[in-house]
Coordinates of C-alpha atoms and ligand atoms in Angstrom, one line a residue:
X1 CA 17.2 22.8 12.1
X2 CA 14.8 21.5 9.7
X3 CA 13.8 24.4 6.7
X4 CA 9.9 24.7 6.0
X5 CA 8.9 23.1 2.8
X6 CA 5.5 24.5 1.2
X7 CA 4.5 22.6 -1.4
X8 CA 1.3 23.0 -3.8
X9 CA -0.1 19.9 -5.1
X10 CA -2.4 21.1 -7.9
X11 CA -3.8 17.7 -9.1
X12 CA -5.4 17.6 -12.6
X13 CA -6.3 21.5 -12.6
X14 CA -5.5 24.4 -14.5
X15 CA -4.4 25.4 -18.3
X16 CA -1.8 27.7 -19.7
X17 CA -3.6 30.8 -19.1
X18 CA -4.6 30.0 -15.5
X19 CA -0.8 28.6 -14.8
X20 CA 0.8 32.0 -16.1
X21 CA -1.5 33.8 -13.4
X22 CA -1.0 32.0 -10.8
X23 CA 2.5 31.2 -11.4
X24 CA 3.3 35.3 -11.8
X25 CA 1.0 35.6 -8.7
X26 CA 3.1 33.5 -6.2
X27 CA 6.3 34.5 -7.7
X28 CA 5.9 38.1 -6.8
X29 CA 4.7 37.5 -3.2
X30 CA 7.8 35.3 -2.5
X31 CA 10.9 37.8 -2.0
X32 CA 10.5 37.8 2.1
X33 CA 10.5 34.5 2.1
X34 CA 12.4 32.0 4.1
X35 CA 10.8 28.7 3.9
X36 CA 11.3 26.4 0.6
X37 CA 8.3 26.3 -1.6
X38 CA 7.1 24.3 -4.6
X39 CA 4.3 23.6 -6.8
X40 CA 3.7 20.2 -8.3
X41 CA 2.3 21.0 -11.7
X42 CA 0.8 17.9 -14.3
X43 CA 3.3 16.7 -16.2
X44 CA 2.1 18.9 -19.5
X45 CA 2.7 22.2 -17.4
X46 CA 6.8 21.3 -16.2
X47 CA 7.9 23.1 -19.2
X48 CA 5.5 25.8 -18.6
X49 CA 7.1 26.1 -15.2
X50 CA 10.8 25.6 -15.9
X51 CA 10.1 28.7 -18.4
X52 CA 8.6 30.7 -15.8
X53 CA 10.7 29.5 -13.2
X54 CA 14.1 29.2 -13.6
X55 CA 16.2 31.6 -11.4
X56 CA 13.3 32.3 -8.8
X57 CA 12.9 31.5 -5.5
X58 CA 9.8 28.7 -6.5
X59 CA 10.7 25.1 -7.0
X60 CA 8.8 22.8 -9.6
X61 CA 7.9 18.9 -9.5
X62 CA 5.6 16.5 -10.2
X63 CA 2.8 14.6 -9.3
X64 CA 4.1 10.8 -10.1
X65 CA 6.6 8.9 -12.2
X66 CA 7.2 5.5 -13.5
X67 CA 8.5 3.0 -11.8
X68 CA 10.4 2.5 -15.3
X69 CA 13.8 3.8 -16.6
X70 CA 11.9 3.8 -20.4
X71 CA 10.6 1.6 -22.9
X72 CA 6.7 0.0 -23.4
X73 CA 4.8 1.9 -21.0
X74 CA 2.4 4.1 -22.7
X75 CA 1.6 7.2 -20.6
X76 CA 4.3 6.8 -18.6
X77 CA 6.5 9.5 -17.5
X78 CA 9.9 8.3 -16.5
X79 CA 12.3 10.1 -13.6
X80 CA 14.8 11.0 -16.5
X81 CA 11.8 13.3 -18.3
X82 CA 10.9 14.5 -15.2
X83 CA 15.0 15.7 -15.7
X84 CA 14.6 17.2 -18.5
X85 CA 12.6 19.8 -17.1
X86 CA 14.5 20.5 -14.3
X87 CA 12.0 18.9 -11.8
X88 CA 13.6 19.4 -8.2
X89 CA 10.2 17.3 -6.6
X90 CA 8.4 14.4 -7.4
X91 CA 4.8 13.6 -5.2
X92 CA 4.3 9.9 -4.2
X93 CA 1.8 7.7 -3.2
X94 CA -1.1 10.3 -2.9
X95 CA -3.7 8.9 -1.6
X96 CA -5.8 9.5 -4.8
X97 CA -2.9 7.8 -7.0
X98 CA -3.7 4.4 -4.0
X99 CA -7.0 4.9 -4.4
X100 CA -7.7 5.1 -7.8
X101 CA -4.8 3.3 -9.6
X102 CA -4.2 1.1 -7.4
X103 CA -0.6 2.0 -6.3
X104 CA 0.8 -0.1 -3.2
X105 CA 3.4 0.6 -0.9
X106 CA 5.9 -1.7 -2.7
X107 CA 5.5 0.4 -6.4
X108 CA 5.7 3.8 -4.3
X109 CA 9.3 2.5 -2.0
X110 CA 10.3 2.0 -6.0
X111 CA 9.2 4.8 -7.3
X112 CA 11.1 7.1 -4.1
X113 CA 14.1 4.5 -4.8
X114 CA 14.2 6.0 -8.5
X115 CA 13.5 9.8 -7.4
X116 CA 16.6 9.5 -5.1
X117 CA 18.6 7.6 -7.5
X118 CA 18.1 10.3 -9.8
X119 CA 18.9 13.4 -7.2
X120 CA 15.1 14.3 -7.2
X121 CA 13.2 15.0 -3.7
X122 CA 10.4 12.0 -3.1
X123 CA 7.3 13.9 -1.2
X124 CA 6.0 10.3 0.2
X125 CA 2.4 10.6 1.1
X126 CA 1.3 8.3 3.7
X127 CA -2.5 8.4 5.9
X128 CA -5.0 6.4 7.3
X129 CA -8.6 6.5 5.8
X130 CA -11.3 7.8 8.3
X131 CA -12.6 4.2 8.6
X132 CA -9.1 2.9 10.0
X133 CA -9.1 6.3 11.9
X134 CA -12.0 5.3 13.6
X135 CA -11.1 1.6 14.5
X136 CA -8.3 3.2 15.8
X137 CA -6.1 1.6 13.4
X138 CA -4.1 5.0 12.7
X139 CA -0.8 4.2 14.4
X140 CA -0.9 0.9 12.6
X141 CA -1.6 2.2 9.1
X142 CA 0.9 4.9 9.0
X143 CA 3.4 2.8 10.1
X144 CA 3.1 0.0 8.1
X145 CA 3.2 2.4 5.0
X146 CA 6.5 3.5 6.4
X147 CA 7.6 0.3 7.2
X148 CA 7.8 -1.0 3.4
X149 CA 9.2 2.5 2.3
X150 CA 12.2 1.8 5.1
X151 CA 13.0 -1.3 4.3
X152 CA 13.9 -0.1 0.7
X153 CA 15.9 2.5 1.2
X154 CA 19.5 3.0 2.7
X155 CA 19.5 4.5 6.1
X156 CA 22.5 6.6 4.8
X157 CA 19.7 7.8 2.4
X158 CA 16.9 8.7 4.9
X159 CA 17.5 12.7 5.0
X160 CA 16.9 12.6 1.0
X161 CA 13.1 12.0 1.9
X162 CA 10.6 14.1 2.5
X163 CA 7.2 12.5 4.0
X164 CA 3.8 13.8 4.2
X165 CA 1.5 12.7 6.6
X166 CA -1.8 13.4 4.5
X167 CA -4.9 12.0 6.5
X168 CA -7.7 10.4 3.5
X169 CA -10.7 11.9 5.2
X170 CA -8.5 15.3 5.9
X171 CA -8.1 15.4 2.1
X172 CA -10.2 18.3 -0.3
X173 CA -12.9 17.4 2.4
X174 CA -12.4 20.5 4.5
X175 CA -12.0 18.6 7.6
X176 CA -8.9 18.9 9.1
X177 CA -6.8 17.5 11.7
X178 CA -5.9 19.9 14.9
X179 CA -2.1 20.3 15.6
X180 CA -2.7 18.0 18.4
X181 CA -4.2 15.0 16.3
X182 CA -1.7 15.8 13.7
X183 CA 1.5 16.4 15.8
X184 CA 1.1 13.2 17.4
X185 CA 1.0 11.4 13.8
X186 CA 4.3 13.4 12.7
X187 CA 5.9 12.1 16.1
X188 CA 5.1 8.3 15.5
X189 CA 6.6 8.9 11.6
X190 CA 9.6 10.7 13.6
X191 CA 10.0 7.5 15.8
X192 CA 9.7 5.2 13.0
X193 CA 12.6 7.4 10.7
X194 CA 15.1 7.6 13.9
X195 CA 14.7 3.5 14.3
X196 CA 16.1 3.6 10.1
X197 CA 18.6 6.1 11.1
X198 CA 18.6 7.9 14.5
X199 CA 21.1 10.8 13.3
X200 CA 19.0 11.8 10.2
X201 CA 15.8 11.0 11.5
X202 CA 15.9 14.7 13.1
X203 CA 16.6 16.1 9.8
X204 CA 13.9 14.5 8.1
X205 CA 10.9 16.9 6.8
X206 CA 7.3 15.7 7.4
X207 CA 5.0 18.0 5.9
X208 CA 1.3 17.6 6.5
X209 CA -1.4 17.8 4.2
X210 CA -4.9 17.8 4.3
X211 CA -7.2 20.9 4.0
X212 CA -4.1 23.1 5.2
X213 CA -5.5 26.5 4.8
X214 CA -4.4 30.5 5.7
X215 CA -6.8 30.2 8.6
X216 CA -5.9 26.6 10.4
X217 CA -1.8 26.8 8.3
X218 CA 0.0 28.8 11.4
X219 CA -1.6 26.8 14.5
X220 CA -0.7 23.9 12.2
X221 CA 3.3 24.7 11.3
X222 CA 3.6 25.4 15.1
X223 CA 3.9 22.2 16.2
X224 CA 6.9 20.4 17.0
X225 CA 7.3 17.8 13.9
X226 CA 5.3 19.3 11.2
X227 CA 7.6 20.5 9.0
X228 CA 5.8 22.4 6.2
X229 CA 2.5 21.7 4.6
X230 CA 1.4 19.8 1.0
X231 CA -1.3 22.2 -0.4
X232 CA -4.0 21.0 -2.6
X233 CA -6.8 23.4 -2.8
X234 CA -5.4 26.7 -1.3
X235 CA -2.6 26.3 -3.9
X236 CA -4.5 27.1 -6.6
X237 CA -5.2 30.7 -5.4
X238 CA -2.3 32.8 -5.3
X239 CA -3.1 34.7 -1.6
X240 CA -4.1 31.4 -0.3
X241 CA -0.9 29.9 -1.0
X242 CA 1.3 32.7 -0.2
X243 CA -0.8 32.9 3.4
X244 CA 0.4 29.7 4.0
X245 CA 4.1 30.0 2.8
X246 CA 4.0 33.5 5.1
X247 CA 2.8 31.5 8.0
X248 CA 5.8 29.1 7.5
Ligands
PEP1 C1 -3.6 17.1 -1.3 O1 -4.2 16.7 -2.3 O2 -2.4 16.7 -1.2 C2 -4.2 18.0 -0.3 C3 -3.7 18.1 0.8 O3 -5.4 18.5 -0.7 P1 -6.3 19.6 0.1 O4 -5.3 20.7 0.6 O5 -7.2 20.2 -1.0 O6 -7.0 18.9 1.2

């Protein structure tokens, strides 16, 4: 039985004062639940969050790391930091991270090699753009991305992993894909874990992101293979995000 794993992605927004709110406001709304939940802060905010976090119920991570152990990398953050703050998550290979530095599939199978090294939870982010979607290209996409992220890592590593099927156009765009268009996505990512490692394939959590809201969240986490959501706008509002983690 795979256990739900809401996760906020809240890109490059807030402050101190905004974090406290909605930090307080998510914590206090958690008690009755059963599913895992997260928020991926920036990396100036993980000490916020370990402060206001430790002991509860909500898990903190990041957004990226280097593929680096340390040394010459200015703005770097390496997987050790991340450590130092008690990060239990780390978010790769958002599509934004691809799109606008440039990341490839081989740097993000690195940097999930150096999360799971480290005893950190890789969130691997993998979709096809609504240009490939429309070719029809979307099998092809998805699973080449997960091809290059299997061939890095041990198969007696695969239930370490959690992916995220997070369709481009789907993405702050208010579009979303139904269960249907996105169950059948999660399956093909399924089949492609359980040719790595058919025992841990099952245990394997593929969350799906892309305009996940309270209103489309429950039809969503119905289906068969979608394992929890990644939450970028809605996690920035406290009742958003706990209407999601309540519908999980
Ligand atoms: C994301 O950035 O991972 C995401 C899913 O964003 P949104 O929920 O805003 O579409």
């Amino acid at each position: 039985m795979r256990r739900k794993l809401i996760c906020g992605n809240w890109k490059m927004n807030g402050s101190l004062a905004a974090n406290a709110v909605l930090l307080a406001g998510i914590k206090a709304g958690l008690s009755q639940s059963s599913c895992e939940v997260a928020v991926c802060a920036p990396a100036v905010y993980l000490a916020q969050c370990q402060a206001a976090l430790t002991g509860s119920a909500l898990g903190w991570g990041a957004q990226d790391v280097s593929i680096h152990a340390s040394g010459a990398y200015t703005g770097e953050i390496s997987v050790s930091m991340l450590q130092d703050f008690a990060c239990k998550y780390v978010i790769l290979g958002h599509s934004e991270r691809r799109a606008y530095h440039g990341e490839t599939d081989a740097q993000v199978a690195l940097k999930m090699l150096r999360v799971i090294q480290a005893g950190l939870t890789p969130i691997v982010c993998v979709g096809e753009t609504l240009a490939e979607r429309e070719s029809g290209q979307t099998q092809a996409v998805v699973g080449a991305q997960m091809d290059v992220l299997l061939a890095a890592l041990d198969a007696a590593d695969l239930a370490k992993l959690v992916v995220a099927y997070e369709p481009v156009w789907a993405i702050g765009t208010g579009k979303t894909a139904t269960p249907e268009m996105a169950q059948e996505v999660h399956a093909i990512l399924r089949a492609k874990l359980a040719q790595k490692n058919a025992k841990l394939a099952p245990v394997v959590r593929i969350l799906y992101g892309g305009s996940m809201k309270p209103d489309n969240a429950q039809e969503l986490l119905a289906m068969p293979d979608i394992d929890g959501g990644l939450i970028g706008g809605a996690a920035l509002n406290p009742a958003d995000f706990l209407a999601i983690v309540h519908s999980a």
